[in-house]
Short mmCIF file of C-alpha atoms in Angstrom, two decimals:
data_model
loop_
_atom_site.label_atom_id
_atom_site.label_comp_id
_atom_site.label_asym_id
_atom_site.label_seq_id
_atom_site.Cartn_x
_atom_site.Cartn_y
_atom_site.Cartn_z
CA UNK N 1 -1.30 -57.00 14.21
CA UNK N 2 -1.34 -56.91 10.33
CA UNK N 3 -0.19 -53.57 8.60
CA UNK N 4 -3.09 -52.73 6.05
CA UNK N 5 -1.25 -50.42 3.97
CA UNK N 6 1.65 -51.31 1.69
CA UNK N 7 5.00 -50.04 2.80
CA UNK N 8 6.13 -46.89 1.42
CA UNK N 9 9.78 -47.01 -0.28
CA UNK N 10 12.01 -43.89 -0.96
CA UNK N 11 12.57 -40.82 1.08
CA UNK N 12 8.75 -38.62 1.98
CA UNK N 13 8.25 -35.69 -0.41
CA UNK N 14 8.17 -32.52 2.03
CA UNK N 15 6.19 -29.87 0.17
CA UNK N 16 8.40 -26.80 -0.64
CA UNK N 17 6.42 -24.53 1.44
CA UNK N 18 7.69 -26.53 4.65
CA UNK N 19 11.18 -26.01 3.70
CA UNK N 20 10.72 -21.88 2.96
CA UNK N 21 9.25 -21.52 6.28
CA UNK N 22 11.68 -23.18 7.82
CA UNK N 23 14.15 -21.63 5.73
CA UNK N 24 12.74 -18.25 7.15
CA UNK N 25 12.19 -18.90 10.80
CA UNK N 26 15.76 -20.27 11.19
CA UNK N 27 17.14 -16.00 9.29
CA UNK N 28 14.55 -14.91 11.87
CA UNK N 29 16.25 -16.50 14.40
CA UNK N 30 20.05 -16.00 13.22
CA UNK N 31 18.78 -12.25 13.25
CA UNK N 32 17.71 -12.40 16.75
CA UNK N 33 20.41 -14.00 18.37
CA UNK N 34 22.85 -11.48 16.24
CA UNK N 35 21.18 -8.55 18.09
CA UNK N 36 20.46 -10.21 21.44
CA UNK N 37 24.54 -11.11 21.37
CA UNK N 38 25.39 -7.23 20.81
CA UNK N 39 22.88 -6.23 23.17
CA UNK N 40 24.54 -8.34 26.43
CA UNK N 41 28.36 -7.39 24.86
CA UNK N 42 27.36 -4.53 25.38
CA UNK N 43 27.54 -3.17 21.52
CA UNK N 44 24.45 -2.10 21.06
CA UNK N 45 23.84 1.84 23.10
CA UNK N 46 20.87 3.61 23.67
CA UNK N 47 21.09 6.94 21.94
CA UNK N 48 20.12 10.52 23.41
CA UNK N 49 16.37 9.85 22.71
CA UNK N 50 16.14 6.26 23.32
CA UNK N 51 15.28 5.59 19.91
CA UNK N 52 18.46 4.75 18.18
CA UNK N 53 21.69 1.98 18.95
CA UNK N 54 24.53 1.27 17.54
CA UNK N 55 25.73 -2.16 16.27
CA UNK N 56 29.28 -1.74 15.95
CA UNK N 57 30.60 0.92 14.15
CA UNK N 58 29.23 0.98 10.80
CA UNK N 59 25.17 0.02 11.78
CA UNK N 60 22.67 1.90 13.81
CA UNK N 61 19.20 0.17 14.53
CA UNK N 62 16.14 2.29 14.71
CA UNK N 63 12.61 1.12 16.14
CA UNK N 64 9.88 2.42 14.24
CA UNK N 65 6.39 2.23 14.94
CA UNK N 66 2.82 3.01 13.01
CA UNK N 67 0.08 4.72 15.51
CA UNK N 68 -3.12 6.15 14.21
CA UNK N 69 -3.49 9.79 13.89
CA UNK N 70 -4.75 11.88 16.84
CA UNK N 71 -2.60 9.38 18.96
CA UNK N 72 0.56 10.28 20.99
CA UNK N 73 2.60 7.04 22.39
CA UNK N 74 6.02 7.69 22.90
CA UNK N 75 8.89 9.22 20.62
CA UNK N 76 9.69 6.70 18.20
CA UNK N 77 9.92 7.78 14.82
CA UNK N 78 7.10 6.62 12.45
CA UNK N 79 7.09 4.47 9.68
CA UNK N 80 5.89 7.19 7.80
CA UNK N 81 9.05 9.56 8.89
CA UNK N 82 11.34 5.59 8.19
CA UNK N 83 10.20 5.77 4.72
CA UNK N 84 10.54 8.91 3.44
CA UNK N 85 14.38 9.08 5.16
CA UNK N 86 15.12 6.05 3.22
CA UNK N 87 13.76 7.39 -0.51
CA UNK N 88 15.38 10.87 0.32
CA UNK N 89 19.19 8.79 0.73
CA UNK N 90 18.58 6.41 -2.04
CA UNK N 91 21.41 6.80 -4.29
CA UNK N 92 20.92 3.77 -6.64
CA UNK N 93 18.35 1.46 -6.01
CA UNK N 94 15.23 0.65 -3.81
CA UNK N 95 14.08 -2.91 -3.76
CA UNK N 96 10.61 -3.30 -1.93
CA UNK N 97 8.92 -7.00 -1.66
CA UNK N 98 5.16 -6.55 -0.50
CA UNK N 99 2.35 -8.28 -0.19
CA UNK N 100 -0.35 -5.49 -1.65
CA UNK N 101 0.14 -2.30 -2.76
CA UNK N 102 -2.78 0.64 -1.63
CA UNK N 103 -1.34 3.61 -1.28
CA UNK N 104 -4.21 6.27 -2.91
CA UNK N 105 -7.60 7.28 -1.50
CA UNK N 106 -8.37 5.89 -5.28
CA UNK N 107 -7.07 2.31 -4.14
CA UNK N 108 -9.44 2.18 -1.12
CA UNK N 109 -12.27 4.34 -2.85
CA UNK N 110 -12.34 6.61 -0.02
CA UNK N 111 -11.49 10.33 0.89
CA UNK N 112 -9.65 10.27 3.62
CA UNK N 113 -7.28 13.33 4.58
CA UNK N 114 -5.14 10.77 6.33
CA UNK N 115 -4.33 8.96 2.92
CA UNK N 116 -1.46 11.76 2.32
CA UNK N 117 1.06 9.74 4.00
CA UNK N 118 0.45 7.15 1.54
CA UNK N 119 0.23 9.10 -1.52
CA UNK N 120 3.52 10.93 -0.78
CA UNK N 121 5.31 7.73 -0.25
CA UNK N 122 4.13 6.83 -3.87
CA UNK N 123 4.89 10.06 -5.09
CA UNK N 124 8.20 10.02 -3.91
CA UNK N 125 9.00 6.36 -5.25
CA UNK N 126 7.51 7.63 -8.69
CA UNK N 127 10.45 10.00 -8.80
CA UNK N 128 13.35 7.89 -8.02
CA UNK N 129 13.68 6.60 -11.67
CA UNK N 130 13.94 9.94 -12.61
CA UNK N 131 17.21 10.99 -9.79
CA UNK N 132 19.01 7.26 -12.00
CA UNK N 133 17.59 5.10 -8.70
CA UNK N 134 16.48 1.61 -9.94
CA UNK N 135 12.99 1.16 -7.98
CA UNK N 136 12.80 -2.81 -8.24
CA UNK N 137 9.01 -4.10 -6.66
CA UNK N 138 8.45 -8.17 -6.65
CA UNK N 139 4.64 -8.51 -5.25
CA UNK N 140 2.45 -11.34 -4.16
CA UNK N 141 0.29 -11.97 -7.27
CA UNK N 142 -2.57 -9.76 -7.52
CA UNK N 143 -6.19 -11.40 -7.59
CA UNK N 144 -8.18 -10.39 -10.20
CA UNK N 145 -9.65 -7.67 -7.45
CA UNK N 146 -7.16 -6.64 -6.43
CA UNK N 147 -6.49 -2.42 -7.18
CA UNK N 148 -2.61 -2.08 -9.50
CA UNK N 149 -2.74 1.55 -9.97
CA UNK N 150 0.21 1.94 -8.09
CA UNK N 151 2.03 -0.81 -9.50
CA UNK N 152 0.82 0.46 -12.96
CA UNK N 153 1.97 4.38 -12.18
CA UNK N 154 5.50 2.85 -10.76
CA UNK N 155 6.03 0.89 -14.19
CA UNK N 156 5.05 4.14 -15.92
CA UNK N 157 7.70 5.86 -14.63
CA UNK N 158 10.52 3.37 -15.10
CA UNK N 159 10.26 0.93 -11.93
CA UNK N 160 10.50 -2.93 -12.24
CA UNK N 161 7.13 -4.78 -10.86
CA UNK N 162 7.06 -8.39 -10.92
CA UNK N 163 4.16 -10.54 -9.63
CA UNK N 164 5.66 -13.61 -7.69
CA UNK N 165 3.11 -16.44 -7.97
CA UNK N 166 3.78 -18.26 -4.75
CA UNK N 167 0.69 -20.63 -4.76
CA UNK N 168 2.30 -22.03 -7.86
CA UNK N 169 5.92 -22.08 -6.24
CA UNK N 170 5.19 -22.82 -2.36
CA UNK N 171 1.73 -22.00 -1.61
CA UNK N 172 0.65 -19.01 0.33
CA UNK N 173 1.20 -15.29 -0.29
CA UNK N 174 3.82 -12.65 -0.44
CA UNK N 175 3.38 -11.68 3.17
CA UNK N 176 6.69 -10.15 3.75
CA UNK N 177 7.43 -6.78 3.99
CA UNK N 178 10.62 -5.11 3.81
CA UNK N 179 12.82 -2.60 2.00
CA UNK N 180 16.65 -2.66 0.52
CA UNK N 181 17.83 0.66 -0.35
CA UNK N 182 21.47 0.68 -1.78
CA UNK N 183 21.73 -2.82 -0.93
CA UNK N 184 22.61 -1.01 2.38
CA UNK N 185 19.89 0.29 4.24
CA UNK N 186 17.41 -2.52 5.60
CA UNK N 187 13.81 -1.63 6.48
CA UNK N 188 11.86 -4.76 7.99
CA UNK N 189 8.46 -4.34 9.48
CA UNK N 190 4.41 -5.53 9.81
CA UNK N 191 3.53 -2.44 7.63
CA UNK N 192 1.94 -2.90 4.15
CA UNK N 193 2.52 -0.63 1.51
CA UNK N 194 -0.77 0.62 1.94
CA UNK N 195 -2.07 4.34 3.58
CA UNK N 196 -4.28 2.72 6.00
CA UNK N 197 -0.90 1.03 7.46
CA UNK N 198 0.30 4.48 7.98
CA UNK N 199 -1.93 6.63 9.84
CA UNK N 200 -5.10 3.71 10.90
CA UNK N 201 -3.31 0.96 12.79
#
């Protein structure tokens, strides 16, 4: 049968956001297969609690967790507990990429008790700058509703916020979520820097 359309010459264009995914999901998977390796060596052991492991000498991995207040499931530390440990060994910098930042009952317009969490993990990034720890943010660019207080109060006391416009570069958002402290200390997780992250899911 007759081809209709007029054959296409030159290599496809792939749009960039096909290659970053794929980009990702093959570190995701790198990372996996790193600890599933240790794990059957044998590397990797449970500590007293069952929260902590070792991956060889120099590495421990902790499991974290975020359950709403009033809840009790299990003895893994929280998120909450993750954070703060990380901010109090900070020597030199913290680099945080996030998607939103809502830390404040003022962000949500609310007055919850439970928004403490939040507030003290902002508090405590606000005085980093202060101890010579370079707090570096990069967040998905804000819509126009979208609250900044706490990126505004961060630049006010000396971090670095930068917007990353990834509609413009790949399409999408800044969904990740993870911490660097002292390019040593890795944090990687489904919470958002927000208070409701915390102590509500």
């Amino acid at each position: 049968p007759p081809i209709n359309d007029p054959p296409m010459w030159g290599c496809p264009q792939r749009p960039r956001g096909a290659a970053l995914f794929a980009v990702l999901c093959i570190l995701f998977l790198l990372t996996f297969l790193v600890l599933i390796h240790a794990r059957l060596r044998g590397d990797t052991a449970d500590g007293a609690d069952g929260t902590e492991g070792s991956c060889g000498d120099t590495c421990r991995i902790v499991l974290v967790e975020s359950i709403p207040e009033g809840m009790t499931l299990g003895t893994n530390p929280s998120t909450f507990e993750a954070w703060l440990e990380l901010l109090a060994t900070a020597t030199r910098s913290v680099d945080i990429a996030s998607f939103y930042w809502t830390l404040t009952n003022e962000d949500t317009h609310t007055h919850e008790p439970s928004a403490a969490q939040g507030e003290r993990i902002l508090a405590e990034l606000r005085r980093l700058p202060g101890r010579g720890v370079a707090v570096r943010v990069a967040v998905s660019a804000p819509s126009a509703r979208a609250p900044l207080d706490d990126l505004k109060a961060l630049e006010s006391s000396g971090a670095a916020v930068r917007a990353v416009d990834l509609p413009r570069l790949t399409g999408g958002v800044l969904h990740t979520k993870f911490w660097l402290v002292d390019g040593v200390h890795l944090y990687v997780g489904s919470a958002n820097m927000d208070w409701r992250s915390l102590t509500q899911v």
